[in-house]
Structure formats: structure tokens, C-alpha cells
Coordinates of C-alpha atoms in Angstrom, one line a residue:
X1 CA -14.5 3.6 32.1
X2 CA -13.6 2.9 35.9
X3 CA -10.5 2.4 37.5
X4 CA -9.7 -1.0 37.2
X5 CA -10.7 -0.9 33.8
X6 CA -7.7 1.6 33.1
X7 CA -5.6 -0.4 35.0
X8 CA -6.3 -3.1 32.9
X9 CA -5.5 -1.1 29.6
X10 CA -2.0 -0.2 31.0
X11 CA -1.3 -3.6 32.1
X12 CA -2.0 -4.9 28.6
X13 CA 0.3 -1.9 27.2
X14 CA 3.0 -2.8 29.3
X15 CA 2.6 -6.3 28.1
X16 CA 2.3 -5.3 24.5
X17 CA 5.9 -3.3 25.1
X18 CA 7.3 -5.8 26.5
X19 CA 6.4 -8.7 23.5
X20 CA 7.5 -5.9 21.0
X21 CA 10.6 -5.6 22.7
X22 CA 11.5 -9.4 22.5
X23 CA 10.6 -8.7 18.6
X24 CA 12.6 -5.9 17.9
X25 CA 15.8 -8.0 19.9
X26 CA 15.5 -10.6 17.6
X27 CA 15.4 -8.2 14.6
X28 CA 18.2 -6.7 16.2
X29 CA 20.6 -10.1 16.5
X30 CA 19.5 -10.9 13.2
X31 CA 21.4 -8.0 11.5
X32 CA 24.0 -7.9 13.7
X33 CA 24.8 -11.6 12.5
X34 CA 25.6 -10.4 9.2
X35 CA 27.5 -7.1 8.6
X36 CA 26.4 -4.4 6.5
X37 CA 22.4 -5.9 6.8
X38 CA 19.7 -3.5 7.3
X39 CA 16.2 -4.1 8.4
X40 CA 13.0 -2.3 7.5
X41 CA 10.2 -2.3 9.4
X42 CA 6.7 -1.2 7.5
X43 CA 4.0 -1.7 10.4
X44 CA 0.7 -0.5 8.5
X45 CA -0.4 -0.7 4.7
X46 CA 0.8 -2.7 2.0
X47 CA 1.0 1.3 -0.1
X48 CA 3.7 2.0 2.6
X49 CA 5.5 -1.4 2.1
X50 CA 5.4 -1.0 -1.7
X51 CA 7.0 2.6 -1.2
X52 CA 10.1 1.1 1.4
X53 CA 10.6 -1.4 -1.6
X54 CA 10.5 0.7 -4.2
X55 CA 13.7 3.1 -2.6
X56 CA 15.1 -0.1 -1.4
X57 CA 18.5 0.0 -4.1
X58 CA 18.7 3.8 -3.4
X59 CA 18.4 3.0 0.6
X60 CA 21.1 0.3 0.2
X61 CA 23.3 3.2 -1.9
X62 CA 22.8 6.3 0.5
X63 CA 23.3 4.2 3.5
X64 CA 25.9 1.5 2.5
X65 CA 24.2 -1.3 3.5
X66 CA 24.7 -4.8 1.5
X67 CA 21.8 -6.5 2.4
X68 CA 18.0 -5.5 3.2
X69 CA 15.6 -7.4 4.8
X70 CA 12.1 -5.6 4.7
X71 CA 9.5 -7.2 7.5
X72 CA 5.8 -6.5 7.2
X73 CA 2.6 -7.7 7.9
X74 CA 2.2 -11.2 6.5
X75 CA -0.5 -10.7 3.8
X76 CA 1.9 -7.7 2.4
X77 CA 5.4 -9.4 2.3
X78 CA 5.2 -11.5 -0.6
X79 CA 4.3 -8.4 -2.1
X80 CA 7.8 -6.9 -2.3
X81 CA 9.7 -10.2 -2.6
X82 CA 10.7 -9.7 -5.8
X83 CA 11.6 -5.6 -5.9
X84 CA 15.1 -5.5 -7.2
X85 CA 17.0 -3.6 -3.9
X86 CA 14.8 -6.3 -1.4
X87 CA 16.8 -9.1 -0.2
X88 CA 14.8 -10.9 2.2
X89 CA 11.6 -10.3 3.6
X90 CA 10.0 -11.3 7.2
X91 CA 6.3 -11.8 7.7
X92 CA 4.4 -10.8 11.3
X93 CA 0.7 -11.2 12.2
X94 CA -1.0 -8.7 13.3
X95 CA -0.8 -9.3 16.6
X96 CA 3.0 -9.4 16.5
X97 CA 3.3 -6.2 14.5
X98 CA 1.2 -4.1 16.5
X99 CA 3.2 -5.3 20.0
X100 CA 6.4 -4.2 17.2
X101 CA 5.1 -1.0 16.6
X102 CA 4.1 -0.1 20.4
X103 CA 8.0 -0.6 21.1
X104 CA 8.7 1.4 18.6
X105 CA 6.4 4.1 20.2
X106 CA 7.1 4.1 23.8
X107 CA 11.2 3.4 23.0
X108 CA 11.5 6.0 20.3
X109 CA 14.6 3.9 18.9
X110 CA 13.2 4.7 15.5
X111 CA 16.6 3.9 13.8
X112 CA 19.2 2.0 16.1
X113 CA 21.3 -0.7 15.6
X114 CA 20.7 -1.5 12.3
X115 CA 16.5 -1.8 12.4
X116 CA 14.6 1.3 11.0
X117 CA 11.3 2.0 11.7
X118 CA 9.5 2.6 8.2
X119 CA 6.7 4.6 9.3
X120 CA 5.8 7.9 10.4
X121 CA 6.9 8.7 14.4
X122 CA 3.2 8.2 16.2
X123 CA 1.2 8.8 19.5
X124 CA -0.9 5.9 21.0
X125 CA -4.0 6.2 22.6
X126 CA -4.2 4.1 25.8
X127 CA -8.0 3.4 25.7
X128 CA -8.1 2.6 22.0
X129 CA -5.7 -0.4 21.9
X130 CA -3.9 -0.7 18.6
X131 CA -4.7 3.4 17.5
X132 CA -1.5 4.8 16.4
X133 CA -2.0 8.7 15.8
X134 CA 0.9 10.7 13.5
X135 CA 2.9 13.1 14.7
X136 CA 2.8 16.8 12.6
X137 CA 4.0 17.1 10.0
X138 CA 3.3 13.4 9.7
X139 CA 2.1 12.6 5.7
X140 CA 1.1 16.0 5.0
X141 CA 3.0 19.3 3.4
X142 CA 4.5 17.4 0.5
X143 CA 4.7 14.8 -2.5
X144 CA 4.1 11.4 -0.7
X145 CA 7.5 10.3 -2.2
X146 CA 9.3 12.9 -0.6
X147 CA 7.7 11.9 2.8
X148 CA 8.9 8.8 2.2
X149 CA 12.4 9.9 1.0
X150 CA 12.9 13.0 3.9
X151 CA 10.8 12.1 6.6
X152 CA 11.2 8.6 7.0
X153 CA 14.1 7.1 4.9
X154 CA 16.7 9.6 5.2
X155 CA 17.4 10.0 1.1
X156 CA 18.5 12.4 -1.0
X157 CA 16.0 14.5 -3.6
X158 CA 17.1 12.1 -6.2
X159 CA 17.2 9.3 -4.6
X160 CA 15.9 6.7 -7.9
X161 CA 13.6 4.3 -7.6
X162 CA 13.4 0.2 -8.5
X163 CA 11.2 -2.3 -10.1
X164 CA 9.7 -5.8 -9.8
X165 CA 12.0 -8.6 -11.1
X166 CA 9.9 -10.9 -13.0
X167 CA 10.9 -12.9 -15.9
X168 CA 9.5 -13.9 -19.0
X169 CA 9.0 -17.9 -18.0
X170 CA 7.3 -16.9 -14.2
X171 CA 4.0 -15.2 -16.1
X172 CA 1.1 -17.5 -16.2
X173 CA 0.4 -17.0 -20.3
X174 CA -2.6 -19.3 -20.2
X175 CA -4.6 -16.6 -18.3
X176 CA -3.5 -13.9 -21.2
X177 CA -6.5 -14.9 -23.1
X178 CA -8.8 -15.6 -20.2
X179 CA -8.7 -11.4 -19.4
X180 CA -7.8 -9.5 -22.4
X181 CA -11.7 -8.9 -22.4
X182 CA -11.8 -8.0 -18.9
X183 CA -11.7 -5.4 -16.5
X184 CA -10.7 -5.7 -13.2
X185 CA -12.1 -3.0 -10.1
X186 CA -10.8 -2.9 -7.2
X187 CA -13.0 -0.8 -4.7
X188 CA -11.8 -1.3 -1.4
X189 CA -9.2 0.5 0.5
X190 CA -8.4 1.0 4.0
X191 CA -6.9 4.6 4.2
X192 CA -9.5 6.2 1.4
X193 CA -13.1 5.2 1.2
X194 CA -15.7 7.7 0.5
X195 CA -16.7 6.0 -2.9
X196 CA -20.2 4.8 -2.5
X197 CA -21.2 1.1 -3.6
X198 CA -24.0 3.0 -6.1
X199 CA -21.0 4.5 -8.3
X200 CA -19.5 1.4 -9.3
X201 CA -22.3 -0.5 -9.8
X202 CA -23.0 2.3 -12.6
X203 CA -19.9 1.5 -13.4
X204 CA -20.0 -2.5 -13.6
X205 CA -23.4 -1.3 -15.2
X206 CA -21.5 0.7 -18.4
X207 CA -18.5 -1.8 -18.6
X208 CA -20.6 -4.9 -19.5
X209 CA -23.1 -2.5 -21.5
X210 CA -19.6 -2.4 -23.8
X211 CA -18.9 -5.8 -23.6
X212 CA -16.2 -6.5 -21.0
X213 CA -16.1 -8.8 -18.8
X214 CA -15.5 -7.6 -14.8
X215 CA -14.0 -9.1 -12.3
X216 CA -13.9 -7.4 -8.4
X217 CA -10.5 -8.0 -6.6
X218 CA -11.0 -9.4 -3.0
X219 CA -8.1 -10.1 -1.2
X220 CA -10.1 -11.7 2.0
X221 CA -10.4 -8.4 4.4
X222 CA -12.7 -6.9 6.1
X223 CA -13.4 -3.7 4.3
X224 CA -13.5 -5.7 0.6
X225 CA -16.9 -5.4 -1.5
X226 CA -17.6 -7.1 -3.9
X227 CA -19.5 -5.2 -6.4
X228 CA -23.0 -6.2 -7.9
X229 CA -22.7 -7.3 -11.2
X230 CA -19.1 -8.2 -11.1
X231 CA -17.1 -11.4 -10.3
X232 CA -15.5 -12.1 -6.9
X233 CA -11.7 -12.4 -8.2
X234 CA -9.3 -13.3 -5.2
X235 CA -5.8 -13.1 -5.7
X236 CA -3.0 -13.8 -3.4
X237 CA -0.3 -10.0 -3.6
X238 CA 2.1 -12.3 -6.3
X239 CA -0.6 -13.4 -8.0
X240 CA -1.8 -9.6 -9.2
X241 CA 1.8 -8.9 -10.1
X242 CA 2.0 -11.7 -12.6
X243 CA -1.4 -11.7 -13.8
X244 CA -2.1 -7.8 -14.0
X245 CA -0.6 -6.6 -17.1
X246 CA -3.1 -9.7 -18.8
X247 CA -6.2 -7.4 -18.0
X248 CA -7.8 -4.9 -20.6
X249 CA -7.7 -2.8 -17.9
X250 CA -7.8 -2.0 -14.4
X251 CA -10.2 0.9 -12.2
X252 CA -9.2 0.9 -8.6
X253 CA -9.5 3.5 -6.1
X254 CA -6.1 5.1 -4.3
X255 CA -4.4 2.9 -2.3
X256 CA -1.8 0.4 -1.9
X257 CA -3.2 -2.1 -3.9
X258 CA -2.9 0.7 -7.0
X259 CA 0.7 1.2 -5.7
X260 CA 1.9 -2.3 -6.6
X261 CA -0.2 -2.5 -9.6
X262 CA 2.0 0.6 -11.0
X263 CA 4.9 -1.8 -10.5
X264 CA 3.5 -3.7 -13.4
X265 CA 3.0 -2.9 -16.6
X266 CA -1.0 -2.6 -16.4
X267 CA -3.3 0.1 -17.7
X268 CA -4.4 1.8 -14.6
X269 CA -7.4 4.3 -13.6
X270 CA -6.9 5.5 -10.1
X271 CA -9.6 7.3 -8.4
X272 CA -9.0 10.1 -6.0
X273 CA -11.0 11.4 -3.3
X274 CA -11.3 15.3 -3.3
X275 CA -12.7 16.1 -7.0
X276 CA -14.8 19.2 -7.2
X277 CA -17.5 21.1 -9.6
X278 CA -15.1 23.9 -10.9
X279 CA -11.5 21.7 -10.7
X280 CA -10.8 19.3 -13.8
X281 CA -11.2 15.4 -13.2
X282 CA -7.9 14.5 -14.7
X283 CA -5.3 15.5 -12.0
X284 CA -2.7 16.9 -13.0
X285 CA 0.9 15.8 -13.8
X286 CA 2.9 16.5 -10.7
X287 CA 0.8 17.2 -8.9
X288 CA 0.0 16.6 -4.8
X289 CA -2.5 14.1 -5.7
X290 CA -0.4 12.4 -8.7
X291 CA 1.6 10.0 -6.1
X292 CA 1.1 6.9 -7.5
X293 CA 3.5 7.8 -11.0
X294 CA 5.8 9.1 -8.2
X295 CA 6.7 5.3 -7.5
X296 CA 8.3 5.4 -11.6
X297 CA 5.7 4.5 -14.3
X298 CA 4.1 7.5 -16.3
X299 CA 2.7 5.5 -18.9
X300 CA -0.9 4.1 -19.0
X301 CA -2.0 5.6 -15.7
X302 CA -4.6 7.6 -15.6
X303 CA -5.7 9.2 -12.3
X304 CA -8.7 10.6 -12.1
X305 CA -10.7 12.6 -9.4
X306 CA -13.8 11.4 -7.9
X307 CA -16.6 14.2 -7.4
X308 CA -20.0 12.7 -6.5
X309 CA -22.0 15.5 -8.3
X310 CA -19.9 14.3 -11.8
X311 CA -20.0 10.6 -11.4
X312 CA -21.4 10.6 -15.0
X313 CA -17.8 12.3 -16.2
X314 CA -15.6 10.0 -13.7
X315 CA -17.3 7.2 -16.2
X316 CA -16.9 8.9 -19.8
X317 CA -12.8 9.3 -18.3
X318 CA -12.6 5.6 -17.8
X319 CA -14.6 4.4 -20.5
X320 CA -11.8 6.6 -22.4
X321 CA -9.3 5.3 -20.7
X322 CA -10.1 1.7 -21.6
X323 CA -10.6 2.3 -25.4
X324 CA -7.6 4.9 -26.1

């Protein structure tokens, strides 16, 4: 890269900064216009957003705060519309976020004047536009919950968590009968992949060898597959809350799409990287990698460990899963 090539990079950072800041000032005015409002900011995955909205009533409690406003990418805010302690949500692009979350760098006002940065503090790299790195300790050491709690939201140890408001008369009952024979996958994630294509097409393979239907969630991204075998399902983020709990079952690998799906009351097999020849599959209750019942439902969610050398086991588990 030569010199006028890095001068470009900085100019565009400085421009980023500067269209962040003008951001974060209206975020800034709109909480002041209305006392005792907080605002949110989740600037990366829709897992993250689901975790800000699932402490939102205990956030509002430890911090006094009467009204919360959550702002996320545009695809994920819908998704946390109707969590109990959420009381308005703001959608950017992704253009708009990632000038939001430069600002948030560079300034280090990570919680002034009444806007929170929901994220982990970060370092940016100036010839990789948009590469945010985390600062140590940054996700790791302990439960994902209590990163979210400690490191980022300033609650207590028992700080509770909060549901999904939906009533009886918003679920679509006329797809009830349309997927109680069906299983839905969902193999695509941004933070964990390291699941090959092969494994769930053994998968799709077994499941219609038993008679299900299967559908593969696609949300529209980049990184979403759609297995061979199975049907392309896309669903808007509301749409899988209220049509979830419909489907005889649901296989998806870790991420935040399994992190909303817990918010409903769907079976669930969540597949972890990191499984090894002399560990059991099931992990454990409690456990580091059991995160996803750290967000409040223990029933009918069963996460599993994916080892490459036991793909045959990962199967029997979710084949047992389904008809327990």
C-alpha cells in the first residue's frame, strides 16, 4: 500500500468519525427529550441484540431508567420489538452503524449522556475498513451472560431476565398444521462456522429417511446455505418468533438466530463447535458452552457438541431429540 493510499484510508476514517458523530448527537437529543430514557446501542449480531433485550427490565431496574430504546442494525430490530423491558427500537444500515460504532471507538464515550454502547470496547484497524478487534478480556473468561451483565451492562449477579410478549390472537394458527411434520435447520452463522455442508446433508438425508419434512432457514445473507435436500424457508426475525414453536423441531447451529429461538417455546438442538473423541456430546448443564439456556428457558433445548470424527453420534442425539 503506498502513501496516498493510506492517506486515503485516514481520510475515509475521519469521515466515518465524523458521520458517527452526527449519529450518536441525535441519539443523544433524543433521550435528553424525554427524562429517565436510555438508549442501547448493539452494533454487531442479532445474538448480542437478543442478549441487550433479554436484561432490558433488569437494566431499566439497576439503572432507573423509565424508558429504553434499543437501536440495531435494521434486519435485527424487529427482533426485540416485542421483549417485555424494550420500549422502542431504532433501525440503522450498515453503513450508518459501522460510522456509529467508529465514534464509539475513537471517542471512548462508551456510556455518556444517556446512550450506552452495548458492545464490547474494541480496536480498529485502519487498512481493513469496518474490522473492529476486542479488547482483553473481551468475550472470554466467563459465562456469556455474565459478560453481558459485568462487562458491558453494568448489572448485578442476579440481575433476571425477560421474555417475548406475544399473545394468543398474534400466532398465525393456520401454519400449526402446515409444520408439525417438519423440521426446520438452520446452518448458517456468522460468528461460528466450521460445520461442513456434507454433515447436514447426512442430516437432511436421516430426517426425511424418518418421514419429516425439512425446511432450511435463509434470512437473505451472505453466509446462508441452503442445504441439499431441504426447502429454502425465508422468514422475516418476527416471523420465526411466531411461527417457531409450530415446528416438530428445530437443529441450528450456535448463534443468534438459536438465541431468539430460545425466546420461544420451540424444541431446540444447538450445535457447538469444539466436541471432541474422549468429551461427551451432550454439554453439560452450566456449563461454558451452555449459553444459550443462560438467556432463561431450560426446557426442550438440547445442546449438543459437534465433533467431525462422531458426526454419526451428533445425528443419533438429534434423531433423539426429535422423538423424546
Amino acid at each position: 500500500m503506498d502513501y496516498n493510499q493510506k492517506l486515503q484510508l485516514i481520510d475515509d476514517l475521519c469521515n466515518y468519525y465524523e458521520l458517527g458523530k452526527e449519529i450518536y448527537e441525535i441519539l443523544v437529543k433524543n433521550a435528553e427529550e424525554k427524562p429517565g430514557t436510555e438508549i442501547i446501542v448493539s452494533p454487531a449480531n442479532l445474538g448480542d441484540t437478543v442478549f441487550i433485550a433479554t436484561l432490558s427490565t433488569a437494566y431499566k431496574k439497576a439503572h432507573n431508567v423509565s424508558s429504553l430504546i434499543i437501536v440495531a442494525k435494521e434486519r435485527q430490530a424487529e427482533a426485540v420489538e416485542w421483549f417485555e423491558g424494550v420500549d422502542g427500537i431504532l433501525g440503522l444500515d450498515d453503513m450508518q452503524m459501522m460510522c456509529l460504532r467508529y465514534y464509539f471507538t475513537i471517542s471512548r464515550n462508551f456510556y455518556e449522556n444517556g446512550v450506552r454502547y452495548g458492545h464490547i470496547p474494541c480496536m480498529i484497524e485502519v487498512e481493513r475498513p469496518g474490522t473492529f478487534y476486542h479488547i482483553p478480556p473481551g468475550f472470554g473468561g466467563i459465562s456469556l451472560m455474565d459478560v453481558w451483565k459485568k462487562r458491558i451492562l453494568d448489572l448485578p449477579d442476579d440481575a433476571s431476565t425477560c421474555e417475548i410478549y406475544v399473545t394468543e390472537d398474534m400466532l398465525p394458527y393456520e401454519n400449526e398444521e402446515k409444520y408439525k411434520n417438519a423440521v426446520l435447520i438452520a446452518p448458517a452463522a456468522f460468528t461460528n462456522k466450521g460445520i461442513p455442508e456434507s454433515f447436514w446433508e447426512k442430516l437432511v438425508f436421516e430426517l426425511k429417511n424418518k418421514g419429516y419434512e425439512v425446511y432450511c432457514n435463509s434470512g437473505g445473507l451472505h453466509y446462508d446455505t441452503v442445504i441439499k435436500g431441504s426447502v429454502e424457508h425465508v422468514m422475516s426475525t418476527k416471523e420465526l418468533i411466531l411461527n417457531a414453536s409450530f415446528f416438530k423441531h428445530i437443529v441450528a447451529v450456535r448463534s443468534g438466530f438459536t438465541d431468539l429461538v430460545t425466546k420461544t417455546n420451540a424444541k431446540l438442538s444447538v450445535l457447538h463447535l469444539g466436541g471432541t473423541l474422549d468429551k461427551p456430546l451432550r454439554v453439560e448443564y452450566g456449563s461454558r458452552d451452555d449459553d444459550v439456556r443462560d438467556l432463561g428457558r431450560m426446557d426442550d433445548i438440547y445442546p449438543i457438541m459437534y465433533c467431525a470424527e462422531r458426526e454419526d453420534e451428533v445425528i443419533s442425539l438429534i434423531l433423539e431429540d426429535i422423538d423424546g
